[in-house]
Coordinates of C-alpha atoms in Angstrom, one line a residue:
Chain V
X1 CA 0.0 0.0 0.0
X2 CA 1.3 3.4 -1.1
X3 CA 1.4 6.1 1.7
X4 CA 2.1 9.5 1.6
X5 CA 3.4 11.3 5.4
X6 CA 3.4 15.0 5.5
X7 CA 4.8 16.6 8.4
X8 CA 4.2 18.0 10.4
X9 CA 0.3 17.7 11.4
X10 CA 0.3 21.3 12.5
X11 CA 2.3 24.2 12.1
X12 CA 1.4 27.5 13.9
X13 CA 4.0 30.5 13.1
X14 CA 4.0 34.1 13.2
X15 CA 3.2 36.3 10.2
X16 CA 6.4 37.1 8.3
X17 CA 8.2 33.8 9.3
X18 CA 9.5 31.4 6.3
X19 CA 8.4 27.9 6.9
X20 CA 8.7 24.1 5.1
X21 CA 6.4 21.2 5.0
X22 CA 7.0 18.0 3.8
X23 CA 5.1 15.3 1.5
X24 CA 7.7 11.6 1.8
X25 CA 6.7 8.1 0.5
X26 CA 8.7 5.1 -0.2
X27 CA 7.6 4.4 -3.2
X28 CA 8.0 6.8 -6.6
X29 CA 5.3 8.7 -8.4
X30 CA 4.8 10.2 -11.8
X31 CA 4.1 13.6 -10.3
X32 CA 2.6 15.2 -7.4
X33 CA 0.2 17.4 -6.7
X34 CA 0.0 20.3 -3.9
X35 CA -3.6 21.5 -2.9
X36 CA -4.8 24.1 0.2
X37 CA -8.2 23.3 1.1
X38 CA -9.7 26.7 3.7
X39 CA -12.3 25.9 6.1
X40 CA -16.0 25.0 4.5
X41 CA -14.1 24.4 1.1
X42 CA -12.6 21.7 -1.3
X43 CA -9.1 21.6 -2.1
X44 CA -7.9 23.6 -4.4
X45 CA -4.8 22.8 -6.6
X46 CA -1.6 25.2 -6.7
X47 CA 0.9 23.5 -8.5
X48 CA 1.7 20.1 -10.0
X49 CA 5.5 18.8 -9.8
X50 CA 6.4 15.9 -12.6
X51 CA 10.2 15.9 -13.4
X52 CA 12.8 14.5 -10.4
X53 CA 14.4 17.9 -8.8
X54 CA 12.0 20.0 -10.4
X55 CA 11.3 23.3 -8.6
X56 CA 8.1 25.4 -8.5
X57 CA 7.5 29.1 -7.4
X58 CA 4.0 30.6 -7.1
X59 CA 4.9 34.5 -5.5
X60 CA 5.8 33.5 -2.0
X61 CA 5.6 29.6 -2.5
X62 CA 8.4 27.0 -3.5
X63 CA 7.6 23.4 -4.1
X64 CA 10.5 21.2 -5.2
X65 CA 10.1 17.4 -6.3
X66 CA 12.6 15.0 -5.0
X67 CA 15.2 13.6 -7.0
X68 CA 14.0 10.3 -6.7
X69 CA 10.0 11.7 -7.2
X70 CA 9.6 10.2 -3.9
X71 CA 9.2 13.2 -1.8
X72 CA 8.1 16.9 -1.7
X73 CA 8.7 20.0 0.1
X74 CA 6.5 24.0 0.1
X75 CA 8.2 26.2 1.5
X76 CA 7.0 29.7 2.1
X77 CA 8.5 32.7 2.2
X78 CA 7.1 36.0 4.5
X79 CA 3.8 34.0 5.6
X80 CA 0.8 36.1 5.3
X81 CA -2.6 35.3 7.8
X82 CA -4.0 34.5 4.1
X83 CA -1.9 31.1 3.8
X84 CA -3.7 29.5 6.6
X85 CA -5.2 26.2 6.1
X86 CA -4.8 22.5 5.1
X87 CA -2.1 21.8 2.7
X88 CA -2.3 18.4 1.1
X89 CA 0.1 16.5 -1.1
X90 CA -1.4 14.1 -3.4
X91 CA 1.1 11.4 -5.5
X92 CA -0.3 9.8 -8.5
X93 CA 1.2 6.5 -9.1
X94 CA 2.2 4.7 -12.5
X95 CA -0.9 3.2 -12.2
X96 CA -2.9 6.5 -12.8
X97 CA -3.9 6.1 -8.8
X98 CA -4.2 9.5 -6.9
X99 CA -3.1 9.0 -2.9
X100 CA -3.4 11.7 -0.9
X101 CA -1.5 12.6 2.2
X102 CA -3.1 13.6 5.8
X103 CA -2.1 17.4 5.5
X104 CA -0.3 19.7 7.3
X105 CA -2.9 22.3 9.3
X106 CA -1.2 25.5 8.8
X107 CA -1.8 28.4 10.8
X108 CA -0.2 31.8 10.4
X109 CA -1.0 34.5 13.4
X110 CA -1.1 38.0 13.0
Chain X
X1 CA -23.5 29.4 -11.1
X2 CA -19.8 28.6 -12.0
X3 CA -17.5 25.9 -11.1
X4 CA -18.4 22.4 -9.0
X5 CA -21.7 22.9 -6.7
X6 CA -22.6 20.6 -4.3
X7 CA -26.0 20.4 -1.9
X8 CA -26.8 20.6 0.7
X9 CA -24.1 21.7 2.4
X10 CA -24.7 19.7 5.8
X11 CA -26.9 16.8 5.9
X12 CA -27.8 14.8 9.5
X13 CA -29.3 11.1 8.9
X14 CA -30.4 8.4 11.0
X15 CA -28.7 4.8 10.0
X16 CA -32.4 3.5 9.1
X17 CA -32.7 6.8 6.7
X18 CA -32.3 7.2 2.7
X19 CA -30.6 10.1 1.4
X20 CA -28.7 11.4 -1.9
X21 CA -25.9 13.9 -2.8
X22 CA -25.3 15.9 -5.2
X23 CA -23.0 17.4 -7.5
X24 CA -22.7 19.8 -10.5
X25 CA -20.3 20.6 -13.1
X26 CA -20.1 23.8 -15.3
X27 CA -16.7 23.2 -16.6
X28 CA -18.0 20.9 -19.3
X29 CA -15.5 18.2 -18.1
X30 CA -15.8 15.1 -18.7
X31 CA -14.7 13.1 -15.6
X32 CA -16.6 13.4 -12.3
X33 CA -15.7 11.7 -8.5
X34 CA -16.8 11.4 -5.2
X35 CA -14.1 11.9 -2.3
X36 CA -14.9 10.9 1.3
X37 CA -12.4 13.2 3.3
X38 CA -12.5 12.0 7.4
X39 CA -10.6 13.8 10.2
X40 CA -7.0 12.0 10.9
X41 CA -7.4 10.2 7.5
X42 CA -6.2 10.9 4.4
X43 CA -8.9 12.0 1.3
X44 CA -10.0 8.9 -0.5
X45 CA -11.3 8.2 -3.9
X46 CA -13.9 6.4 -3.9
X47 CA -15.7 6.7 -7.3
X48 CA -14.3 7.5 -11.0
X49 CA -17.1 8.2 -13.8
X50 CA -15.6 9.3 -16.8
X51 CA -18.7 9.9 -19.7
X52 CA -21.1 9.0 -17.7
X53 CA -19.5 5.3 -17.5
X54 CA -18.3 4.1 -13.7
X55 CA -14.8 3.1 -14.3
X56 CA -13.3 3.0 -11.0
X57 CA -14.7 2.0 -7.3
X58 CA -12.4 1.7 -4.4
X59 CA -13.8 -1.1 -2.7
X60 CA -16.7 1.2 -1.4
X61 CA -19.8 -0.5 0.5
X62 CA -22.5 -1.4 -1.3
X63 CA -24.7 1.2 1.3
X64 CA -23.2 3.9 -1.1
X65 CA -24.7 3.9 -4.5
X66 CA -23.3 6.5 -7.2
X67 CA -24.9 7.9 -10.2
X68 CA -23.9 9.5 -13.1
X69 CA -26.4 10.7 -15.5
X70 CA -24.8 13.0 -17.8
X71 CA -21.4 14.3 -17.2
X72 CA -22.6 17.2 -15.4
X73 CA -24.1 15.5 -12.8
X74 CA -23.8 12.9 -10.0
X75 CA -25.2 11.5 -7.3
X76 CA -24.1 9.3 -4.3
X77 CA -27.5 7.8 -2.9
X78 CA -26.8 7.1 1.0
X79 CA -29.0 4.1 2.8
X80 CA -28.5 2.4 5.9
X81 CA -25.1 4.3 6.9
X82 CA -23.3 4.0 9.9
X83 CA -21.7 6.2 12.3
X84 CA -18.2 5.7 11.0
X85 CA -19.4 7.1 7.7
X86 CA -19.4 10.8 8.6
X87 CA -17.3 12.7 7.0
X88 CA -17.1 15.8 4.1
X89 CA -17.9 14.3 0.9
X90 CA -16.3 15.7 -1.7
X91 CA -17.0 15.9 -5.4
X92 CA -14.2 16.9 -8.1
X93 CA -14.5 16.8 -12.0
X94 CA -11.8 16.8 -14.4
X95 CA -11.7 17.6 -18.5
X96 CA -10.7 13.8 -18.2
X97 CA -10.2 11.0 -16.3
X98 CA -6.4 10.2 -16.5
X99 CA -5.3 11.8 -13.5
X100 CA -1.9 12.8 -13.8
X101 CA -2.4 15.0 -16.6
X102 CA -5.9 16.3 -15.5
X103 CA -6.4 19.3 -13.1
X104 CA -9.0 18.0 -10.5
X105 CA -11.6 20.8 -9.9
X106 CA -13.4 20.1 -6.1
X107 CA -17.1 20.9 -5.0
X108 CA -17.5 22.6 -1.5
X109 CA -17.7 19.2 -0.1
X110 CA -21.0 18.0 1.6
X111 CA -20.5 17.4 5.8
X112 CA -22.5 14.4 6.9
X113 CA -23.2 13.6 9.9
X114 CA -24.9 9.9 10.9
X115 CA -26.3 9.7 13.8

């Protein structure tokens, strides 16, 4: 069975602080998704990572494949009250299977 | 309306009661699912329709029945649910089914509650 860990569960930081989260499996995926799902709301994609090493940026947010398309990091840069909320990963597999992660609960105080 | 819609919003059942979701598409995709999203567990796919045609089910129980009339619209009809089955059911669509190359749009998500 494929699993996906993010860590950590929760993350509560100041506003203006940089901060990574992390998406690892043990087994490799074609590419991997990043979603933010706010209270009340379904996910919502932000980026999509398909090549080993490949890095991201959307404004304030770096995602970076690993090498080995087994693993994931977002790191944020100057975190605003507005990225608060559930960040999921999400690998899909050879197979064309999507497996999510458990998210990381991010919360960013004022 | 624009996007994925999903009523109602919040739905409270008894385990001896008969209820449906549902969900609706104005992307003009082509590929519609149902999600079951549960605290401490990861989101899980439970149902693939791609043209209207059922081509995936995650070993759901048979007390969830889905339905896809036309790609705009489905359905999950709920009967004789348990407590273990509330959660925020989630419906996504895509302009295809293969999942690695399609974007996955996702409804507002439907919280129910089994009491």
């Amino acid at each position: 069975t494929q699993l996906l860990e993010q860590s950590p569960q929760f993350l509560s930081i100041q506003e203006g602080e940089n901060l990574t989260v992390y998406c690892n499996s043990s087994s490799v995926f074609s590419s991997l998704q990043w979603y933010r799902q706010e209270p009340g709301e379904g996910p919502v994609l932000l980026v999509t990572v398909v090549t080993g090493g490949e890095v991201k940026k959307l404004k304030r947010l770096t995602f970076q494949f690993g090498d080995a398309r087994k693993d994931s990091s977002l790191h944020i840069t100057a975190a605003q009250t507005g990225d608060t909320g559930l960040y999921l990963c999400a690998g899909v597999n050879r197979d064309d299977k999507i497996i999510f992660g458990k998210g990381t609960r991010l919360h960013i105080l004022p | 309306e624009t996007g994925v819609t999903q009523t109602p919003r919040h739905l409270v059942m008894g385990m001896t009661n008969k209820k449906s979701l549902k969900c609706e598409q104005h992307l003009g995709h082509n590929a519609m699912y149902w999600y079951k999203q549960s605290a401490k567990k990861p989101l899980e796919l439970m149902f693939v329709y791609n043209f209207k045609e059922q081509t995936e089910n995650n070993s759901v129980p048979s007390r969830f029945s889905p339905e896809c009339p036309n790609s705009s619209h489905l359905f999950l009809h709920l009967h004789t649910l348990q407590p273990e089955d509330s959660a925020l059911y989630l419906c996504a669509s895509s302009q295809d089914s293969g999942l690695a190359g399609n974007e996955q749009f996702f409804g507002p998500g439907t919280r129910l509650t089994v009491l």
